[in-house]
């Protein structure tokens, strides 16, 4: 891949919107670590996104889509390439007036842009008395990030709600796909790398507003009781192994509270690596590696990060 440096002037000429140059990714990551991306650009509609991706491909420049940054780790050395945020039409929410083809007549369908934040979507659903997404309250991601991660909690996964999506492939071609063809499994979908989620139609049920509010409040209470809420983190750092819980293995290996630099295994939930204030990405990566080694030594299980480490393309 080419460095953006040699094409910076061309990019300025090509892209009429704002470009943040050499901007620290720590500001866009809930872990609050990460060096500068060469450029950060927001696309506000499908046409512009397509032009941008095609231009970057033509110039052999690496790019990454950024959601809310709640499941990424960016190295301290930063990213050679362009980070693309999704704003404008990608933040929209729209209740469909009729079920889409193949949609259950009894259900309600809501289409949301890939950049729409989950909390905004959950507020919308609550206001509209739509039930189904309550489990996701407290997950600070975007619709795009949540769907490509098949985000889940309390036994529910967002993949089960996806009726259909609009996607863009790595060459900029847009196409629709039904939810059942996305190959959802634990914390992932199975679409090719660099597929962009443009929008998704979720299947929801008509519900009672007070009941929805109370389910959300209960889930939030559970989170506050069991997870570090105030400290910077990316949620669960490791995926649960097929049989068992990553948090329990880390705790049983005696690693709760273990610290490297400013990175710490949370005392409250052993699968959370928290930034105590001055962590670097290297501290977090070193701590994660140590956890993997210790858990493997003790139980013969290799923990796999749930967090996406950008730059590992
Ligand atoms: C306090 C806390 C609690 C959490 N609790 C949970 C939980 O209970 N369950 C759970 O599953 N997760 C949880 N998470 C993790 C995280 O919030 C989710 O995985 C979330 O869905 C990630 O969305 P995001 O928009 O932040 O993605 P980002 O972190 O921005 O990106 C994650 C990956 O998705 C890609 N991506 C983002 N948007 C798109 C798009 N539109 N198209 C294509 N690729 C895209 C990025 O390139 C990256 O590879 C938690 C995180 C925190 C900080």
Coordinates of C-alpha atoms and ligand atoms in Angstrom, one line a residue:
X1 CA 0.0 0.0 0.0
X2 CA 1.2 3.5 -0.8
X3 CA 1.7 6.1 2.0
X4 CA -0.9 8.9 1.8
X5 CA 1.9 11.5 2.1
X6 CA 2.8 11.3 -1.5
X7 CA -0.9 11.8 -2.4
X8 CA -2.0 14.3 0.2
X9 CA -2.3 17.2 -2.2
X10 CA -4.2 15.1 -4.7
X11 CA -6.6 14.0 -1.9
X12 CA -7.1 17.7 -0.9
X13 CA -8.0 18.5 -4.4
X14 CA -10.3 15.5 -4.9
X15 CA -12.2 15.7 -1.6
X16 CA -14.2 18.9 -1.1
X17 CA -15.2 18.1 2.5
X18 CA -13.2 18.4 5.7
X19 CA -10.1 16.3 6.1
X20 CA -8.4 15.9 9.5
X21 CA -4.7 15.3 8.8
X22 CA -2.5 13.3 11.2
X23 CA -5.2 13.3 13.8
X24 CA -4.9 11.2 17.0
X25 CA -7.2 8.2 16.9
X26 CA -7.3 8.2 20.7
X27 CA -10.0 10.8 20.3
X28 CA -12.1 8.4 18.3
X29 CA -11.6 5.3 20.4
X30 CA -13.4 4.5 23.7
X31 CA -10.1 3.0 24.9
X32 CA -8.7 6.5 24.5
X33 CA -5.4 5.3 23.0
X34 CA -4.0 5.2 19.5
X35 CA -1.6 7.2 17.3
X36 CA -2.6 9.4 14.4
X37 CA -4.4 8.3 11.3
X38 CA -2.9 10.0 8.2
X39 CA -6.3 11.4 7.4
X40 CA -9.9 11.2 8.8
X41 CA -12.8 11.9 6.4
X42 CA -16.5 11.8 6.9
X43 CA -18.7 10.6 4.1
X44 CA -22.3 11.8 4.3
X45 CA -23.9 9.9 1.4
X46 CA -23.5 6.7 -0.6
X47 CA -22.3 8.5 -3.8
X48 CA -19.5 10.3 -2.0
X49 CA -18.5 7.2 -0.1
X50 CA -18.2 5.3 -3.4
X51 CA -16.1 8.0 -5.0
X52 CA -13.8 8.1 -2.0
X53 CA -13.3 4.4 -1.7
X54 CA -12.7 4.1 -5.5
X55 CA -10.1 7.0 -5.3
X56 CA -8.3 5.4 -2.4
X57 CA -8.3 2.0 -4.1
X58 CA -6.9 3.6 -7.3
X59 CA -4.1 5.2 -5.3
X60 CA -3.5 1.9 -3.4
X61 CA -4.2 3.7 0.0
X62 CA -5.5 1.7 2.9
X63 CA -8.8 2.7 4.5
X64 CA -10.9 1.7 7.4
X65 CA -14.5 2.4 8.3
X66 CA -15.0 3.9 11.8
X67 CA -18.2 3.5 13.8
X68 CA -18.3 4.8 17.3
X69 CA -14.8 3.4 18.0
X70 CA -16.0 1.2 20.9
X71 CA -14.4 -2.0 19.6
X72 CA -11.1 -0.9 18.1
X73 CA -7.5 -0.6 19.2
X74 CA -5.2 1.6 17.1
X75 CA -1.4 1.1 17.6
X76 CA 0.6 4.0 19.1
X77 CA 2.4 4.3 15.7
X78 CA -0.9 5.3 14.1
X79 CA -2.4 4.2 10.8
X80 CA -1.0 4.7 7.4
X81 CA -4.1 5.4 5.5
X82 CA -7.6 7.0 5.7
X83 CA -10.2 6.5 8.4
X84 CA -13.7 7.0 7.0
X85 CA -16.6 8.0 9.3
X86 CA -20.2 7.7 8.2
X87 CA -22.4 10.8 8.9
X88 CA -25.3 12.6 7.2
X89 CA -27.7 10.1 5.6
X90 CA -25.8 7.3 7.3
X91 CA -27.2 8.5 10.7
X92 CA -30.9 8.3 9.6
X93 CA -33.7 6.2 11.1
X94 CA -36.9 5.5 9.3
X95 CA -39.9 3.3 10.2
X96 CA -41.1 1.5 7.1
X97 CA -44.8 2.0 6.3
X98 CA -45.2 -1.6 5.1
X99 CA -43.2 -4.8 5.6
X100 CA -40.4 -5.2 3.0
X101 CA -40.6 -8.2 0.7
X102 CA -40.5 -11.4 2.8
X103 CA -41.1 -9.4 6.0
X104 CA -43.6 -10.8 8.6
X105 CA -46.9 -8.8 8.5
X106 CA -47.1 -8.8 12.3
X107 CA -43.7 -7.1 12.7
X108 CA -42.5 -3.5 12.4
X109 CA -39.5 -2.7 10.3
X110 CA -37.1 0.1 10.9
X111 CA -34.2 1.1 8.6
X112 CA -31.2 2.7 10.1
X113 CA -28.0 4.1 8.5
X114 CA -24.7 2.3 9.2
X115 CA -23.4 5.4 11.1
X116 CA -26.5 5.7 13.3
X117 CA -25.6 5.3 17.0
X118 CA -27.2 2.4 18.9
X119 CA -28.2 4.6 21.8
X120 CA -30.1 6.9 19.3
X121 CA -31.8 3.8 17.8
X122 CA -32.8 2.5 21.2
X123 CA -34.3 5.9 22.2
X124 CA -36.2 5.9 18.9
X125 CA -37.5 2.4 19.5
X126 CA -38.6 3.3 23.0
X127 CA -40.4 6.4 21.8
X128 CA -42.1 4.4 19.1
X129 CA -42.9 1.6 21.5
X130 CA -40.9 -0.9 19.5
X131 CA -39.4 -3.9 21.2
X132 CA -36.5 -6.1 20.3
X133 CA -33.3 -4.0 20.8
X134 CA -33.5 -3.5 24.6
X135 CA -30.7 -5.9 25.2
X136 CA -28.3 -3.6 23.4
X137 CA -28.8 -0.7 25.9
X138 CA -25.4 0.3 27.2
X139 CA -23.5 -0.9 24.1
X140 CA -22.0 2.3 22.8
X141 CA -21.6 1.3 19.1
X142 CA -23.1 2.3 15.8
X143 CA -25.5 0.2 13.8
X144 CA -22.7 -0.7 11.3
X145 CA -20.2 -1.7 14.0
X146 CA -22.9 -3.6 15.9
X147 CA -23.9 -5.6 12.8
X148 CA -20.5 -6.5 11.6
X149 CA -19.6 -7.6 15.1
X150 CA -23.0 -9.3 15.7
X151 CA -23.1 -7.4 19.0
X152 CA -24.9 -9.2 21.7
X153 CA -25.7 -9.3 25.4
X154 CA -27.8 -11.3 27.8
X155 CA -28.3 -14.1 25.3
X156 CA -29.5 -11.9 22.4
X157 CA -27.6 -10.9 19.3
X158 CA -28.4 -8.1 16.9
X159 CA -27.9 -10.5 13.9
X160 CA -31.2 -12.1 14.8
X161 CA -33.0 -8.8 14.2
X162 CA -31.5 -8.0 10.8
X163 CA -34.1 -8.4 8.0
X164 CA -31.8 -7.0 5.3
X165 CA -29.0 -4.7 4.6
X166 CA -27.5 -2.4 2.0
X167 CA -23.8 -3.0 1.5
X168 CA -20.9 -1.6 -0.5
X169 CA -18.1 -4.0 -1.5
X170 CA -14.5 -3.1 -1.5
X171 CA -14.7 -1.9 -5.0
X172 CA -17.5 0.6 -4.3
X173 CA -20.3 -1.5 -5.7
X174 CA -23.6 -1.3 -3.7
X175 CA -26.0 -4.2 -3.3
X176 CA -28.6 -5.5 -1.0
X177 CA -28.5 -8.7 1.0
X178 CA -30.9 -10.5 3.3
X179 CA -30.1 -10.9 6.9
X180 CA -30.0 -14.7 6.7
X181 CA -27.2 -14.5 4.0
X182 CA -24.8 -12.5 6.3
X183 CA -23.5 -15.6 8.0
X184 CA -23.8 -14.3 11.6
X185 CA -22.1 -16.2 14.3
X186 CA -20.6 -15.3 17.7
X187 CA -19.4 -11.7 17.4
X188 CA -19.0 -11.7 13.7
X189 CA -20.6 -11.7 10.3
X190 CA -19.1 -13.6 7.4
X191 CA -19.0 -11.0 4.7
X192 CA -15.7 -10.3 2.8
X193 CA -13.2 -7.9 4.4
X194 CA -13.8 -4.3 3.6
X195 CA -17.5 -4.7 3.1
X196 CA -19.2 -1.5 4.3
X197 CA -22.6 -1.7 6.0
X198 CA -24.5 1.3 4.5
X199 CA -27.9 0.6 6.2
X200 CA -29.9 -2.1 7.9
X201 CA -33.5 -2.9 8.2
X202 CA -34.3 -4.4 11.7
X203 CA -37.3 -6.5 12.5
X204 CA -39.0 -5.2 15.7
X205 CA -42.2 -5.9 17.5
X206 CA -44.9 -3.5 18.7
X207 CA -44.6 -3.3 22.5
X208 CA -45.6 -1.5 25.6
X209 CA -43.5 1.7 26.1
X210 CA -43.3 1.3 29.9
X211 CA -42.4 -2.3 29.6
X212 CA -39.6 -1.5 27.1
X213 CA -38.3 1.3 29.4
X214 CA -38.2 -1.0 32.4
X215 CA -36.4 -3.8 30.4
X216 CA -33.8 -1.2 29.3
X217 CA -33.5 0.1 32.9
X218 CA -32.9 -3.5 34.2
X219 CA -30.2 -4.2 31.6
X220 CA -28.5 -1.0 32.4
X221 CA -28.6 -1.8 36.1
X222 CA -27.1 -5.2 35.4
X223 CA -24.3 -3.6 33.4
X224 CA -23.5 -1.0 36.1
X225 CA -23.4 -3.9 38.7
X226 CA -21.1 -6.2 36.6
X227 CA -19.0 -4.0 34.4
X228 CA -16.7 -1.0 34.8
X229 CA -18.8 1.8 33.5
X230 CA -16.8 4.9 34.3
X231 CA -13.4 3.8 33.0
X232 CA -12.3 3.8 29.3
X233 CA -12.5 0.4 27.7
X234 CA -13.7 -1.4 24.6
X235 CA -16.1 -3.7 26.5
X236 CA -15.1 -7.3 26.6
X237 CA -11.6 -7.6 25.2
X238 CA -11.6 -11.3 24.4
X239 CA -14.2 -13.5 22.8
X240 CA -15.6 -16.2 25.0
X241 CA -14.1 -19.6 24.1
X242 CA -16.6 -22.2 22.7
X243 CA -17.2 -23.6 26.2
X244 CA -16.9 -21.0 28.9
X245 CA -16.3 -17.4 29.7
X246 CA -13.1 -15.5 29.0
X247 CA -13.7 -13.4 32.1
X248 CA -13.9 -16.5 34.3
X249 CA -10.7 -18.0 32.9
X250 CA -8.8 -14.7 33.4
X251 CA -10.1 -14.4 36.9
X252 CA -9.3 -18.0 37.7
X253 CA -5.8 -17.4 36.4
X254 CA -5.4 -14.8 39.1
X255 CA -5.1 -11.9 36.7
X256 CA -7.7 -9.5 38.0
X257 CA -6.2 -6.1 38.8
X258 CA -3.0 -6.9 36.8
X259 CA -1.5 -3.7 35.4
X260 CA 1.0 -2.9 32.7
X261 CA 1.7 0.9 32.5
X262 CA -1.8 2.5 32.4
X263 CA -3.6 -0.6 31.3
X264 CA -5.3 -2.8 33.9
X265 CA -7.5 -5.9 34.1
X266 CA -10.6 -4.5 35.6
X267 CA -11.3 -5.6 39.2
X268 CA -15.0 -5.6 38.4
X269 CA -15.0 -7.7 35.2
X270 CA -11.8 -9.6 34.3
X271 CA -12.6 -9.5 30.5
X272 CA -12.4 -5.7 30.5
X273 CA -9.0 -4.1 29.9
X274 CA -9.4 -0.5 31.2
X275 CA -7.3 2.5 30.6
X276 CA -6.7 4.0 34.0
X277 CA -5.8 7.3 32.5
X278 CA -2.4 7.2 30.9
X279 CA -2.4 3.9 29.0
X280 CA -0.8 3.6 25.6
X281 CA -1.9 1.1 23.0
X282 CA 1.3 -0.8 23.6
X283 CA 0.4 -1.1 27.3
X284 CA -2.9 -2.6 26.3
X285 CA -1.5 -4.9 23.7
X286 CA 1.2 -6.1 26.1
X287 CA -1.3 -6.8 28.8
X288 CA -3.6 -8.6 26.4
X289 CA -0.7 -10.8 25.3
X290 CA 0.3 -11.6 28.9
X291 CA -3.3 -12.6 29.6
X292 CA -3.3 -14.9 26.5
X293 CA 0.0 -16.5 27.6
X294 CA -1.1 -17.0 31.2
X295 CA -4.6 -18.4 30.3
X296 CA -3.0 -20.7 27.8
X297 CA -0.4 -21.9 30.3
X298 CA -3.1 -22.6 32.9
X299 CA -6.0 -24.0 30.8
X300 CA -4.5 -24.7 27.3
X301 CA -7.1 -22.2 25.8
X302 CA -6.0 -19.5 23.3
X303 CA -8.1 -16.4 23.9
X304 CA -8.9 -14.5 20.8
X305 CA -9.4 -10.7 20.9
X306 CA -12.9 -9.5 20.2
X307 CA -11.5 -6.0 19.8
X308 CA -10.4 -5.2 16.2
X309 CA -6.8 -4.2 16.1
X310 CA -6.7 -1.8 13.2
X311 CA -3.6 -1.7 11.0
X312 CA -3.5 -5.5 10.9
X313 CA -4.8 -5.6 7.3
Ligands
LIG1 C1 -18.6 -0.1 27.8 C2 -18.7 -1.0 26.6 C3 -19.6 -2.0 26.7 C4 -19.8 -2.9 25.6 N1 -20.7 -3.9 25.7 C5 -20.8 -4.7 24.6 C6 -21.8 -5.8 24.7 O1 -22.5 -6.0 25.7 N2 -21.9 -6.6 23.6 C7 -21.1 -6.4 22.5 O2 -21.3 -7.2 21.5 N3 -20.2 -5.4 22.4 C8 -20.0 -4.6 23.4 N4 -19.1 -3.6 23.4 C9 -18.2 -3.5 22.2 C10 -18.8 -2.5 21.1 O3 -19.5 -1.5 21.7 C11 -19.6 -3.2 20.0 O4 -18.9 -4.3 19.4 C12 -20.1 -2.2 19.0 O5 -21.1 -2.9 18.2 C13 -19.0 -1.7 18.1 O6 -19.6 -0.7 17.3 P1 -18.7 0.6 16.8 O7 -19.6 1.4 16.0 O8 -18.1 1.2 18.0 O9 -17.6 -0.1 16.0 P2 -16.1 0.4 15.8 O10 -15.4 0.1 17.1 O11 -16.0 1.8 15.3 O12 -15.6 -0.6 14.7 C14 -15.5 -2.0 15.0 C15 -15.2 -2.7 13.7 O13 -16.3 -2.5 12.8 C16 -16.0 -1.9 11.6 N5 -17.1 -1.1 11.2 C17 -17.7 -0.1 11.9 N6 -18.7 0.4 11.2 C18 -18.8 -0.3 10.0 C19 -19.6 -0.2 8.9 N7 -20.6 0.7 8.8 N8 -19.4 -1.0 7.9 C20 -18.3 -1.9 7.9 N9 -17.5 -2.0 9.0 C21 -17.7 -1.2 10.0 C22 -14.7 -1.2 11.9 O14 -13.9 -1.0 10.8 C23 -14.0 -2.1 12.9 O15 -13.4 -3.2 12.2 C24 -19.0 -2.7 24.4 C25 -18.0 -1.6 24.4 C26 -17.9 -0.8 25.5 C27 -16.9 0.3 25.4

